Amino acid sequence: LAVVLDRVSALAGGDLWDHETRDLLTGLEVGARRIDAARVTVLGQVQRSGLHHVDGHASAKVMVRHVCRLSGSEALRRERQEMALRDLPLVADAYRAGAIGTEQVDLVAKIYVLNDRVREALVEFQAGLLVLATECDYPVFEKAVRRWESFADQDGPEPKADRAHKNRSLSLSQDPETLAWKIKGSLDSLQGAK
């Protein structure tokens, strides 16, 4: 990485040769991936050790957000990656080696953290993920992984309407003095329309 960074620093306008371009881009990308993986690893170590409590932070994510001056979404992205990589050792090793990209790891982490119905299957599918991540361009990788997720989770996420249906309530009571009836409740959209 140091050699690649020194070469980039030494570049003057137009000082890059065609034959060097691929090596330079690849070296920078692998180095950036390894650094990203190291940042995620450190976040996990801070979380497990409880070091974030020393400074009064509620979690390692909050500590990293403040110490590194990150946005909440970037800190959350790293936390998701760390949570997923804990249970995906093959993916974690490939990421630390720079063999797979941060975007690929981010997609896998989102699926792992946000879709608990496919979590176990995702752990078993690690080798397949690595083949896709190392051999496919990102759009193809994303499409393949999303397709795999839909096959692994054929029922799909619970629709919001189902939650509204489960949370419905209705009560009918009569006022003892006026004998008027009072209706109080919450209905889903279909029952409410009737």
PDB file of C-alpha atoms in Angstrom:
ATOM      1  CA  LEU A   1       0.000   0.000   0.000  1.00  0.00           C
ATOM      2  CA  ALA A   2       2.819   2.385   0.866  1.00  0.00           C
ATOM      3  CA  VAL A   3       4.404   1.877  -2.566  1.00  0.00           C
ATOM      4  CA  VAL A   4       1.109   2.571  -4.301  1.00  0.00           C
ATOM      5  CA  LEU A   5       0.463   5.692  -2.214  1.00  0.00           C
ATOM      6  CA  ASP A   6       3.996   6.958  -2.885  1.00  0.00           C
ATOM      7  CA  ARG A   7       3.421   6.458  -6.625  1.00  0.00           C
ATOM      8  CA  VAL A   8       0.136   8.398  -6.493  1.00  0.00           C
ATOM      9  CA  SER A   9       1.812  11.198  -4.514  1.00  0.00           C
ATOM     10  CA  ALA A  10       4.608  11.406  -7.072  1.00  0.00           C
ATOM     11  CA  LEU A  11       2.229  11.741 -10.000  1.00  0.00           C
ATOM     12  CA  ALA A  12       2.227  14.981 -11.885  1.00  0.00           C
ATOM     13  CA  GLY A  13      -0.422  15.827 -14.464  1.00  0.00           C
ATOM     14  CA  GLY A  14      -0.270  13.161 -17.191  1.00  0.00           C
ATOM     15  CA  ASP A  15       2.525  11.203 -15.501  1.00  0.00           C
ATOM     16  CA  LEU A  16       0.606   7.909 -15.493  1.00  0.00           C
ATOM     17  CA  TRP A  17       1.385   5.273 -18.077  1.00  0.00           C
ATOM     18  CA  ASP A  18      -1.276   2.949 -19.459  1.00  0.00           C
ATOM     19  CA  HIS A  19       0.496  -0.203 -18.318  1.00  0.00           C
ATOM     20  CA  GLU A  20       0.643   1.147 -14.758  1.00  0.00           C
ATOM     21  CA  THR A  21      -3.000   2.134 -14.517  1.00  0.00           C
ATOM     22  CA  ARG A  22      -4.447  -1.302 -13.736  1.00  0.00           C
ATOM     23  CA  ASP A  23      -1.797  -2.096 -11.137  1.00  0.00           C
ATOM     24  CA  LEU A  24      -2.238   1.293  -9.495  1.00  0.00           C
ATOM     25  CA  LEU A  25      -6.040   1.065  -9.378  1.00  0.00           C
ATOM     26  CA  THR A  26      -5.954  -2.519  -8.117  1.00  0.00           C
ATOM     27  CA  GLY A  27      -3.378  -1.692  -5.456  1.00  0.00           C
ATOM     28  CA  LEU A  28      -5.379   1.276  -4.217  1.00  0.00           C
ATOM     29  CA  GLU A  29      -8.612  -0.711  -4.138  1.00  0.00           C
ATOM     30  CA  VAL A  30      -7.129  -3.677  -2.266  1.00  0.00           C
ATOM     31  CA  GLY A  31      -5.479  -1.315   0.220  1.00  0.00           C
ATOM     32  CA  ALA A  32      -8.704   0.636   0.760  1.00  0.00           C
ATOM     33  CA  ARG A  33     -10.642  -2.597   1.320  1.00  0.00           C
ATOM     34  CA  ARG A  34      -8.109  -3.791   3.875  1.00  0.00           C
ATOM     35  CA  ILE A  35      -8.273  -0.455   5.689  1.00  0.00           C
ATOM     36  CA  ASP A  36     -12.090  -0.551   5.663  1.00  0.00           C
ATOM     37  CA  ALA A  37     -11.995  -4.097   7.051  1.00  0.00           C
ATOM     38  CA  ALA A  38      -9.538  -3.018   9.756  1.00  0.00           C
ATOM     39  CA  ARG A  39     -11.846  -0.166  10.799  1.00  0.00           C
ATOM     40  CA  VAL A  40     -14.741  -2.610  11.126  1.00  0.00           C
ATOM     41  CA  THR A  41     -12.545  -5.035  13.095  1.00  0.00           C
ATOM     42  CA  VAL A  42     -11.511  -2.296  15.533  1.00  0.00           C
ATOM     43  CA  LEU A  43     -15.156  -1.291  16.039  1.00  0.00           C
ATOM     44  CA  GLY A  44     -15.899  -4.905  16.990  1.00  0.00           C
ATOM     45  CA  GLN A  45     -12.970  -5.063  19.374  1.00  0.00           C
ATOM     46  CA  VAL A  46     -14.090  -1.843  21.047  1.00  0.00           C
ATOM     47  CA  GLN A  47     -17.611  -3.248  21.413  1.00  0.00           C
ATOM     48  CA  ARG A  48     -16.488  -6.576  22.875  1.00  0.00           C
ATOM     49  CA  SER A  49     -13.963  -5.009  25.249  1.00  0.00           C
ATOM     50  CA  GLY A  50     -16.361  -2.348  26.498  1.00  0.00           C
ATOM     51  CA  LEU A  51     -13.806   0.423  25.889  1.00  0.00           C
ATOM     52  CA  HIS A  52     -16.569   2.701  24.669  1.00  0.00           C
ATOM     53  CA  HIS A  53     -17.894   2.918  28.249  1.00  0.00           C
ATOM     54  CA  VAL A  54     -14.641   4.546  29.439  1.00  0.00           C
ATOM     55  CA  ASP A  55     -15.541   7.725  27.539  1.00  0.00           C
ATOM     56  CA  GLY A  56     -19.216   7.432  28.444  1.00  0.00           C
ATOM     57  CA  HIS A  57     -20.395   6.255  25.026  1.00  0.00           C
ATOM     58  CA  ALA A  58     -23.457   4.018  24.855  1.00  0.00           C
ATOM     59  CA  SER A  59     -21.927   1.738  22.215  1.00  0.00           C
ATOM     60  CA  ALA A  60     -18.881   1.254  20.022  1.00  0.00           C
ATOM     61  CA  LYS A  61     -20.894   2.669  17.114  1.00  0.00           C
ATOM     62  CA  VAL A  62     -21.502   5.912  19.029  1.00  0.00           C
ATOM     63  CA  MET A  63     -17.838   6.102  20.067  1.00  0.00           C
ATOM     64  CA  VAL A  64     -16.613   5.572  16.495  1.00  0.00           C
ATOM     65  CA  ARG A  65     -19.118   8.137  15.217  1.00  0.00           C
ATOM     66  CA  HIS A  66     -17.812  10.763  17.642  1.00  0.00           C
ATOM     67  CA  VAL A  67     -14.088   9.955  17.623  1.00  0.00           C
ATOM     68  CA  CYS A  68     -13.921   9.649  13.819  1.00  0.00           C
ATOM     69  CA  ARG A  69     -16.475  12.420  13.201  1.00  0.00           C
ATOM     70  CA  LEU A  70     -18.649  10.149  11.059  1.00  0.00           C
ATOM     71  CA  SER A  71     -22.249  10.484  10.014  1.00  0.00           C
ATOM     72  CA  GLY A  72     -24.720   8.297  11.826  1.00  0.00           C
ATOM     73  CA  SER A  73     -25.320   6.315   8.643  1.00  0.00           C
ATOM     74  CA  GLU A  74     -21.611   5.546   8.168  1.00  0.00           C
ATOM     75  CA  ALA A  75     -21.254   4.428  11.784  1.00  0.00           C
ATOM     76  CA  LEU A  76     -24.352   2.246  11.377  1.00  0.00           C
ATOM     77  CA  ARG A  77     -22.940   0.755   8.153  1.00  0.00           C
ATOM     78  CA  ARG A  78     -19.745  -0.243   9.959  1.00  0.00           C
ATOM     79  CA  GLU A  79     -21.686  -1.667  12.900  1.00  0.00           C
ATOM     80  CA  ARG A  80     -23.825  -3.791  10.551  1.00  0.00           C
ATOM     81  CA  GLN A  81     -20.721  -5.058   8.804  1.00  0.00           C
ATOM     82  CA  GLU A  82     -19.120  -5.989  12.110  1.00  0.00           C
ATOM     83  CA  MET A  83     -22.232  -7.841  13.287  1.00  0.00           C
ATOM     84  CA  ALA A  84     -22.419  -9.838  10.054  1.00  0.00           C
ATOM     85  CA  LEU A  85     -18.703 -10.581   9.781  1.00  0.00           C
ATOM     86  CA  ARG A  86     -18.698 -12.079  13.282  1.00  0.00           C
ATOM     87  CA  ASP A  87     -20.807 -14.956  11.932  1.00  0.00           C
ATOM     88  CA  LEU A  88     -19.400 -14.969   8.387  1.00  0.00           C
ATOM     89  CA  PRO A  89     -15.718 -15.869   8.910  1.00  0.00           C
ATOM     90  CA  LEU A  90     -15.000 -16.717   5.253  1.00  0.00           C
ATOM     91  CA  VAL A  91     -16.367 -13.361   4.139  1.00  0.00           C
ATOM     92  CA  ALA A  92     -14.472 -11.606   6.954  1.00  0.00           C
ATOM     93  CA  ASP A  93     -11.166 -13.216   5.943  1.00  0.00           C
ATOM     94  CA  ALA A  94     -11.661 -12.318   2.281  1.00  0.00           C
ATOM     95  CA  TYR A  95     -12.517  -8.724   3.238  1.00  0.00           C
ATOM     96  CA  ARG A  96      -9.454  -8.380   5.470  1.00  0.00           C
ATOM     97  CA  ALA A  97      -7.312  -9.696   2.594  1.00  0.00           C
ATOM     98  CA  GLY A  98      -8.845  -7.139   0.219  1.00  0.00           C
ATOM     99  CA  ALA A  99     -10.267  -9.863  -2.036  1.00  0.00           C
ATOM    100  CA  ILE A 100     -13.846  -8.547  -1.842  1.00  0.00           C
ATOM    101  CA  GLY A 101     -15.086  -4.995  -1.791  1.00  0.00           C
ATOM    102  CA  THR A 102     -16.690  -2.855   0.858  1.00  0.00           C
ATOM    103  CA  GLU A 103     -19.880  -2.513  -1.201  1.00  0.00           C
ATOM    104  CA  GLN A 104     -20.221  -6.293  -1.454  1.00  0.00           C
ATOM    105  CA  VAL A 105     -19.689  -6.680   2.296  1.00  0.00           C
ATOM    106  CA  ASP A 106     -22.179  -3.883   2.947  1.00  0.00           C
ATOM    107  CA  LEU A 107     -24.895  -5.593   0.908  1.00  0.00           C
ATOM    108  CA  VAL A 108     -24.291  -8.928   2.642  1.00  0.00           C
ATOM    109  CA  ALA A 109     -24.315  -7.195   6.046  1.00  0.00           C
ATOM    110  CA  LYS A 110     -27.626  -5.458   5.339  1.00  0.00           C
ATOM    111  CA  ILE A 111     -29.229  -8.750   4.401  1.00  0.00           C
ATOM    112  CA  TYR A 112     -27.712 -10.485   7.435  1.00  0.00           C
ATOM    113  CA  VAL A 113     -28.800  -7.835   9.943  1.00  0.00           C
ATOM    114  CA  LEU A 114     -32.149  -6.808   8.474  1.00  0.00           C
ATOM    115  CA  ASN A 115     -33.505 -10.180   7.330  1.00  0.00           C
ATOM    116  CA  ASP A 116     -33.258 -12.666  10.162  1.00  0.00           C
ATOM    117  CA  ARG A 117     -35.269 -15.201   8.170  1.00  0.00           C
ATOM    118  CA  VAL A 118     -32.274 -15.883   5.870  1.00  0.00           C
ATOM    119  CA  ARG A 119     -29.466 -15.412   8.397  1.00  0.00           C
ATOM    120  CA  GLU A 120     -28.650 -19.104   8.892  1.00  0.00           C
ATOM    121  CA  ALA A 121     -28.841 -19.820   5.156  1.00  0.00           C
ATOM    122  CA  LEU A 122     -26.518 -16.873   4.500  1.00  0.00           C
ATOM    123  CA  VAL A 123     -23.919 -18.337   6.862  1.00  0.00           C
ATOM    124  CA  GLU A 124     -24.104 -21.603   4.905  1.00  0.00           C
ATOM    125  CA  PHE A 125     -23.896 -19.743   1.560  1.00  0.00           C
ATOM    126  CA  GLN A 126     -20.601 -17.960   2.354  1.00  0.00           C
ATOM    127  CA  ALA A 127     -18.521 -19.864  -0.201  1.00  0.00           C
ATOM    128  CA  GLY A 128     -21.056 -19.010  -2.902  1.00  0.00           C
ATOM    129  CA  LEU A 129     -20.997 -15.356  -1.858  1.00  0.00           C
ATOM    130  CA  LEU A 130     -17.224 -15.294  -2.238  1.00  0.00           C
ATOM    131  CA  VAL A 131     -17.376 -16.759  -5.730  1.00  0.00           C
ATOM    132  CA  LEU A 132     -19.933 -14.135  -6.752  1.00  0.00           C
ATOM    133  CA  ALA A 133     -18.057 -11.280  -5.061  1.00  0.00           C
ATOM    134  CA  THR A 134     -14.688 -12.136  -6.630  1.00  0.00           C
ATOM    135  CA  GLU A 135     -15.904 -13.021 -10.120  1.00  0.00           C
ATOM    136  CA  CYS A 136     -18.802 -10.634 -10.803  1.00  0.00           C
ATOM    137  CA  ASP A 137     -19.075  -6.900 -11.276  1.00  0.00           C
ATOM    138  CA  TYR A 138     -21.053  -5.252  -8.488  1.00  0.00           C
ATOM    139  CA  PRO A 139     -24.383  -4.903 -10.371  1.00  0.00           C
ATOM    140  CA  VAL A 140     -24.321  -8.617 -11.255  1.00  0.00           C
ATOM    141  CA  PHE A 141     -23.304  -9.508  -7.678  1.00  0.00           C
ATOM    142  CA  GLU A 142     -26.121  -7.418  -6.219  1.00  0.00           C
ATOM    143  CA  LYS A 143     -28.722  -8.901  -8.549  1.00  0.00           C
ATOM    144  CA  ALA A 144     -27.562 -12.464  -7.823  1.00  0.00           C
ATOM    145  CA  VAL A 145     -27.492 -11.942  -4.050  1.00  0.00           C
ATOM    146  CA  ARG A 146     -30.909 -10.257  -4.032  1.00  0.00           C
ATOM    147  CA  ARG A 147     -32.288 -13.127  -6.124  1.00  0.00           C
ATOM    148  CA  TRP A 148     -30.734 -15.642  -3.709  1.00  0.00           C
ATOM    149  CA  GLU A 149     -32.329 -13.754  -0.795  1.00  0.00           C
ATOM    150  CA  SER A 150     -35.763 -13.910  -2.418  1.00  0.00           C
ATOM    151  CA  PHE A 151     -35.390 -17.674  -2.978  1.00  0.00           C
ATOM    152  CA  ALA A 152     -34.152 -18.226   0.576  1.00  0.00           C
ATOM    153  CA  ASP A 153     -37.001 -16.117   1.997  1.00  0.00           C
ATOM    154  CA  GLN A 154     -39.931 -17.083  -0.199  1.00  0.00           C
ATOM    155  CA  ASP A 155     -42.474 -15.649   2.226  1.00  0.00           C
ATOM    156  CA  GLY A 156     -40.757 -12.272   2.085  1.00  0.00           C
ATOM    157  CA  PRO A 157     -40.884  -9.599   4.761  1.00  0.00           C
ATOM    158  CA  GLU A 158     -43.995  -9.221   6.845  1.00  0.00           C
ATOM    159  CA  PRO A 159     -46.189  -6.634   5.108  1.00  0.00           C
ATOM    160  CA  LYS A 160     -47.009  -3.499   7.059  1.00  0.00           C
ATOM    161  CA  ALA A 161     -50.690  -4.278   6.569  1.00  0.00           C
ATOM    162  CA  ASP A 162     -50.229  -7.534   8.509  1.00  0.00           C
ATOM    163  CA  ARG A 163     -48.844  -5.584  11.456  1.00  0.00           C
ATOM    164  CA  ALA A 164     -51.822  -3.227  11.335  1.00  0.00           C
ATOM    165  CA  HIS A 165     -54.101  -6.254  11.225  1.00  0.00           C
ATOM    166  CA  LYS A 166     -52.418  -7.823  14.267  1.00  0.00           C
ATOM    167  CA  ASN A 167     -52.545  -4.536  16.205  1.00  0.00           C
ATOM    168  CA  ARG A 168     -56.244  -3.841  15.573  1.00  0.00           C
ATOM    169  CA  SER A 169     -58.587  -3.342  18.481  1.00  0.00           C
ATOM    170  CA  LEU A 170     -62.162  -2.270  18.960  1.00  0.00           C
ATOM    171  CA  SER A 171     -64.239  -1.656  22.042  1.00  0.00           C
ATOM    172  CA  LEU A 172     -67.854  -0.707  22.448  1.00  0.00           C
ATOM    173  CA  SER A 173     -69.123   0.675  25.740  1.00  0.00           C
ATOM    174  CA  GLN A 174     -72.294   2.310  26.971  1.00  0.00           C
ATOM    175  CA  ASP A 175     -72.344   5.411  29.116  1.00  0.00           C
ATOM    176  CA  PRO A 176     -74.399   4.475  32.235  1.00  0.00           C
ATOM    177  CA  GLU A 177     -75.888   7.965  32.621  1.00  0.00           C
ATOM    178  CA  THR A 178     -76.832   8.897  29.064  1.00  0.00           C
ATOM    179  CA  LEU A 179     -77.045   5.350  27.713  1.00  0.00           C
ATOM    180  CA  ALA A 180     -75.090   6.576  24.657  1.00  0.00           C
ATOM    181  CA  TRP A 181     -72.744   4.139  23.002  1.00  0.00           C
ATOM    182  CA  LYS A 182     -69.040   4.881  22.614  1.00  0.00           C
ATOM    183  CA  ILE A 183     -66.840   3.119  20.027  1.00  0.00           C
ATOM    184  CA  LYS A 184     -63.068   3.254  20.363  1.00  0.00           C
ATOM    185  CA  GLY A 185     -60.563   1.359  18.256  1.00  0.00           C
ATOM    186  CA  SER A 186     -57.953   0.923  15.594  1.00  0.00           C
ATOM    187  CA  LEU A 187     -58.674  -1.075  12.443  1.00  0.00           C
ATOM    188  CA  ASP A 188     -56.617  -2.153   9.450  1.00  0.00           C
ATOM    189  CA  SER A 189     -57.369  -0.521   6.109  1.00  0.00           C
ATOM    190  CA  LEU A 190     -59.753  -3.220   4.851  1.00  0.00           C
ATOM    191  CA  GLN A 191     -61.886  -3.416   7.999  1.00  0.00           C
ATOM    192  CA  GLY A 192     -61.825   0.339   8.385  1.00  0.00           C
ATOM    193  CA  ALA A 193     -63.216   0.772   4.858  1.00  0.00           C
ATOM    194  CA  LYS A 194     -66.115  -1.586   5.606  1.00  0.00           C
TER     195      LYS A 194
END
